[in-house]
């Protein structure tokens, strides 16, 4: 019987996911939010961890959790169960180490199919998400990332984390004006008109900036 830990802070989601997985033959050892879910994964060492991405006051904290699980429990395969359908977020979850990604508004059977695929060591991504992620990766501006300096790549990575100009300047130990000038140059090189568009580009390609 496959051991599974579900990490989600919503009681109804937890109850529903647990019932579906147990009906599919899984032994659900833990079902909890952060940080209890992380401790449950380390304690039970499940074959599969079903992880949400968003927790109260910590949007997308599940991405960091995936990374910690991959380091501390590498034998555990991660299946993301999330409401986020943005292909940039899906791509980030996969880059962090998730094997599968299923949406919470998908039919109940999709969670079971995703679990069975991930349990067997095969990736799972529904067709629509797979197409959107592929199109995202095909962004022609992605090829320009290799021409950026280390500072420019670091600035984009910090923008993807939601940092403002002042915070980036402090992190890099440079002046505020240096950061604003660098971002203006990046907008021109990447063909985007606003800081918001530049930030969205950084979020979509954050895995390529590390």
Short mmCIF file of C-alpha atoms in Angstrom, two decimals:
data_model
loop_
_atom_site.label_atom_id
_atom_site.label_comp_id
_atom_site.label_asym_id
_atom_site.label_seq_id
_atom_site.Cartn_x
_atom_site.Cartn_y
_atom_site.Cartn_z
CA UNK A 1 0.00 0.00 0.00
CA UNK A 2 1.40 3.38 -1.04
CA UNK A 3 1.98 5.89 1.77
CA UNK A 4 0.75 9.41 1.04
CA UNK A 5 0.93 12.70 2.94
CA UNK A 6 -1.45 15.49 1.92
CA UNK A 7 -0.34 19.05 2.74
CA UNK A 8 -3.23 21.50 2.52
CA UNK A 9 -4.68 23.90 5.08
CA UNK A 10 -8.31 23.66 3.92
CA UNK A 11 -10.29 21.05 5.92
CA UNK A 12 -12.79 20.27 3.14
CA UNK A 13 -10.03 19.82 0.56
CA UNK A 14 -8.12 17.61 2.99
CA UNK A 15 -11.14 15.44 3.69
CA UNK A 16 -12.04 15.09 0.01
CA UNK A 17 -8.48 14.35 -1.13
CA UNK A 18 -8.01 11.83 1.66
CA UNK A 19 -11.20 9.96 0.75
CA UNK A 20 -10.32 9.85 -2.96
CA UNK A 21 -6.79 8.63 -2.33
CA UNK A 22 -7.86 6.02 0.20
CA UNK A 23 -10.48 4.74 -2.24
CA UNK A 24 -7.64 4.42 -4.76
CA UNK A 25 -5.75 2.19 -2.33
CA UNK A 26 -3.42 4.72 -0.71
CA UNK A 27 -2.54 4.81 2.95
CA UNK A 28 -2.85 8.47 3.87
CA UNK A 29 -0.46 8.89 6.79
CA UNK A 30 -0.83 12.62 7.30
CA UNK A 31 -3.05 15.44 6.15
CA UNK A 32 -2.04 18.85 7.39
CA UNK A 33 -1.02 22.40 6.55
CA UNK A 34 2.37 24.07 6.97
CA UNK A 35 4.61 23.33 8.86
CA UNK A 36 2.88 20.19 10.14
CA UNK A 37 2.78 18.71 6.65
CA UNK A 38 6.53 19.07 6.24
CA UNK A 39 7.14 17.33 9.56
CA UNK A 40 4.73 14.56 8.54
CA UNK A 41 6.67 14.01 5.31
CA UNK A 42 9.97 13.73 7.17
CA UNK A 43 8.42 11.40 9.76
CA UNK A 44 6.52 9.05 7.43
CA UNK A 45 8.73 9.27 4.31
CA UNK A 46 5.76 8.69 1.99
CA UNK A 47 6.11 7.52 -1.59
CA UNK A 48 3.90 10.45 -2.67
CA UNK A 49 3.29 13.89 -1.14
CA UNK A 50 0.27 15.82 -2.40
CA UNK A 51 1.07 19.50 -1.80
CA UNK A 52 -0.91 22.71 -2.21
CA UNK A 53 0.98 25.88 -3.16
CA UNK A 54 -0.88 28.57 -1.23
CA UNK A 55 -1.22 28.89 2.54
CA UNK A 56 -2.65 31.73 4.69
CA UNK A 57 -0.33 34.71 4.63
CA UNK A 58 2.26 32.78 2.62
CA UNK A 59 1.26 32.79 -1.03
CA UNK A 60 3.12 30.15 -3.06
CA UNK A 61 4.94 28.88 0.05
CA UNK A 62 4.37 25.42 -1.38
CA UNK A 63 7.09 26.08 -3.96
CA UNK A 64 9.70 26.36 -1.21
CA UNK A 65 8.23 23.28 0.48
CA UNK A 66 8.71 21.25 -2.71
CA UNK A 67 12.38 22.21 -2.73
CA UNK A 68 12.83 21.20 0.91
CA UNK A 69 11.12 17.86 0.32
CA UNK A 70 13.33 17.13 -2.68
CA UNK A 71 16.42 17.76 -0.54
CA UNK A 72 15.37 16.03 2.68
CA UNK A 73 13.16 13.23 1.30
CA UNK A 74 14.37 12.66 -2.28
CA UNK A 75 12.50 9.34 -2.62
CA UNK A 76 9.16 11.13 -2.10
CA UNK A 77 7.47 12.11 -5.36
CA UNK A 78 5.59 15.41 -5.22
CA UNK A 79 2.17 15.94 -6.80
CA UNK A 80 0.94 19.54 -6.70
CA UNK A 81 -2.81 19.95 -6.08
CA UNK A 82 -3.52 23.64 -6.59
CA UNK A 83 -6.02 26.22 -7.77
CA UNK A 84 -3.29 28.06 -9.72
CA UNK A 85 -3.63 27.50 -13.48
CA UNK A 86 -1.05 30.13 -14.48
CA UNK A 87 1.49 28.28 -16.66
CA UNK A 88 4.31 30.34 -15.11
CA UNK A 89 3.42 28.96 -11.68
CA UNK A 90 3.04 25.44 -13.06
CA UNK A 91 6.48 25.70 -14.65
CA UNK A 92 7.99 26.93 -11.37
CA UNK A 93 6.48 23.99 -9.48
CA UNK A 94 7.89 21.51 -12.00
CA UNK A 95 11.28 23.23 -11.91
CA UNK A 96 11.23 22.98 -8.09
CA UNK A 97 10.89 19.21 -8.37
CA UNK A 98 7.20 18.35 -8.64
CA UNK A 99 6.47 15.26 -10.74
CA UNK A 100 2.83 16.11 -11.40
CA UNK A 101 0.39 19.02 -11.26
CA UNK A 102 -3.40 18.79 -11.05
CA UNK A 103 -5.93 21.59 -10.62
CA UNK A 104 -8.40 21.67 -7.75
CA UNK A 105 -11.28 22.51 -10.09
CA UNK A 106 -10.58 19.45 -12.25
CA UNK A 107 -12.90 16.41 -12.07
CA UNK A 108 -12.28 14.25 -9.00
CA UNK A 109 -11.00 11.44 -11.17
CA UNK A 110 -8.11 13.61 -12.35
CA UNK A 111 -6.58 13.65 -8.87
CA UNK A 112 -6.68 9.85 -8.77
CA UNK A 113 -5.17 9.57 -12.25
CA UNK A 114 -2.47 12.06 -11.36
CA UNK A 115 -1.69 10.17 -8.14
CA UNK A 116 -1.45 6.85 -9.98
CA UNK A 117 0.89 8.33 -12.59
CA UNK A 118 3.14 10.00 -10.02
CA UNK A 119 3.15 6.90 -7.80
CA UNK A 120 4.46 4.93 -10.79
CA UNK A 121 7.21 7.49 -11.35
CA UNK A 122 5.62 9.02 -14.43
CA UNK A 123 4.94 12.76 -14.82
CA UNK A 124 1.37 14.04 -14.91
CA UNK A 125 0.14 17.27 -16.45
CA UNK A 126 -3.22 17.61 -18.13
CA UNK A 127 -3.18 18.43 -21.84
CA UNK A 128 -4.22 22.08 -21.52
CA UNK A 129 -1.59 22.88 -18.92
CA UNK A 130 1.07 20.96 -20.84
CA UNK A 131 0.38 23.01 -23.96
CA UNK A 132 0.44 26.32 -22.09
CA UNK A 133 3.69 25.46 -20.31
CA UNK A 134 5.26 24.44 -23.61
CA UNK A 135 4.21 27.72 -25.22
CA UNK A 136 5.61 29.60 -22.23
CA UNK A 137 8.96 27.87 -22.62
CA UNK A 138 8.93 28.76 -26.32
CA UNK A 139 8.88 32.51 -25.58
CA UNK A 140 11.47 33.88 -28.06
CA UNK A 141 12.71 36.37 -25.45
CA UNK A 142 13.89 33.46 -23.31
CA UNK A 143 16.96 33.11 -25.53
CA UNK A 144 18.05 36.60 -24.47
CA UNK A 145 18.54 35.48 -20.88
CA UNK A 146 21.91 33.99 -21.74
CA UNK A 147 23.17 37.41 -22.83
CA UNK A 148 22.39 39.10 -19.50
CA UNK A 149 25.00 39.93 -16.90
CA UNK A 150 24.95 38.29 -13.48
CA UNK A 151 23.63 41.53 -11.97
CA UNK A 152 20.83 41.78 -14.53
CA UNK A 153 19.83 38.15 -13.92
CA UNK A 154 19.87 38.76 -10.16
CA UNK A 155 17.67 41.83 -10.55
CA UNK A 156 15.14 39.83 -12.57
CA UNK A 157 15.20 37.03 -9.99
CA UNK A 158 14.50 39.52 -7.21
CA UNK A 159 11.67 41.09 -9.23
CA UNK A 160 10.18 37.60 -9.55
CA UNK A 161 10.22 37.37 -5.74
CA UNK A 162 8.15 40.56 -5.53
CA UNK A 163 10.96 42.89 -4.46
CA UNK A 164 10.73 46.61 -5.19
CA UNK A 165 13.53 48.88 -6.41
CA UNK A 166 14.63 49.89 -2.90
CA UNK A 167 14.76 46.30 -1.62
CA UNK A 168 16.72 45.17 -4.69
CA UNK A 169 19.19 48.03 -4.24
CA UNK A 170 19.73 47.07 -0.61
CA UNK A 171 20.12 43.38 -1.44
CA UNK A 172 22.71 44.07 -4.16
CA UNK A 173 24.44 46.89 -2.23
CA UNK A 174 23.97 49.33 -5.10
CA UNK A 175 22.15 52.64 -5.44
CA UNK A 176 18.44 52.98 -6.12
CA UNK A 177 19.28 54.78 -9.37
CA UNK A 178 21.47 51.88 -10.50
CA UNK A 179 18.52 49.52 -10.15
CA UNK A 180 16.05 51.81 -11.95
CA UNK A 181 18.53 52.32 -14.81
CA UNK A 182 19.16 48.57 -15.05
CA UNK A 183 15.42 47.84 -15.18
CA UNK A 184 14.92 50.47 -17.87
CA UNK A 185 17.67 48.82 -19.93
CA UNK A 186 16.15 45.39 -19.36
CA UNK A 187 12.72 46.59 -20.51
CA UNK A 188 14.26 47.87 -23.72
CA UNK A 189 16.28 44.68 -24.37
CA UNK A 190 13.37 42.35 -23.62
CA UNK A 191 10.80 44.40 -25.50
CA UNK A 192 8.44 45.11 -22.59
CA UNK A 193 6.91 48.48 -21.86
CA UNK A 194 6.35 48.55 -18.11
CA UNK A 195 7.83 47.31 -14.85
CA UNK A 196 4.78 45.08 -14.40
CA UNK A 197 5.43 43.37 -17.73
CA UNK A 198 9.11 42.98 -16.81
CA UNK A 199 8.12 41.40 -13.50
CA UNK A 200 5.74 39.01 -15.24
CA UNK A 201 8.53 38.00 -17.61
CA UNK A 202 10.83 37.39 -14.63
CA UNK A 203 8.21 35.23 -12.90
CA UNK A 204 7.68 33.14 -16.03
CA UNK A 205 11.40 32.50 -16.43
CA UNK A 206 12.61 32.50 -12.83
CA UNK A 207 13.87 28.91 -13.13
CA UNK A 208 16.25 30.04 -15.90
CA UNK A 209 17.66 32.88 -13.81
CA UNK A 210 19.13 30.76 -10.99
#
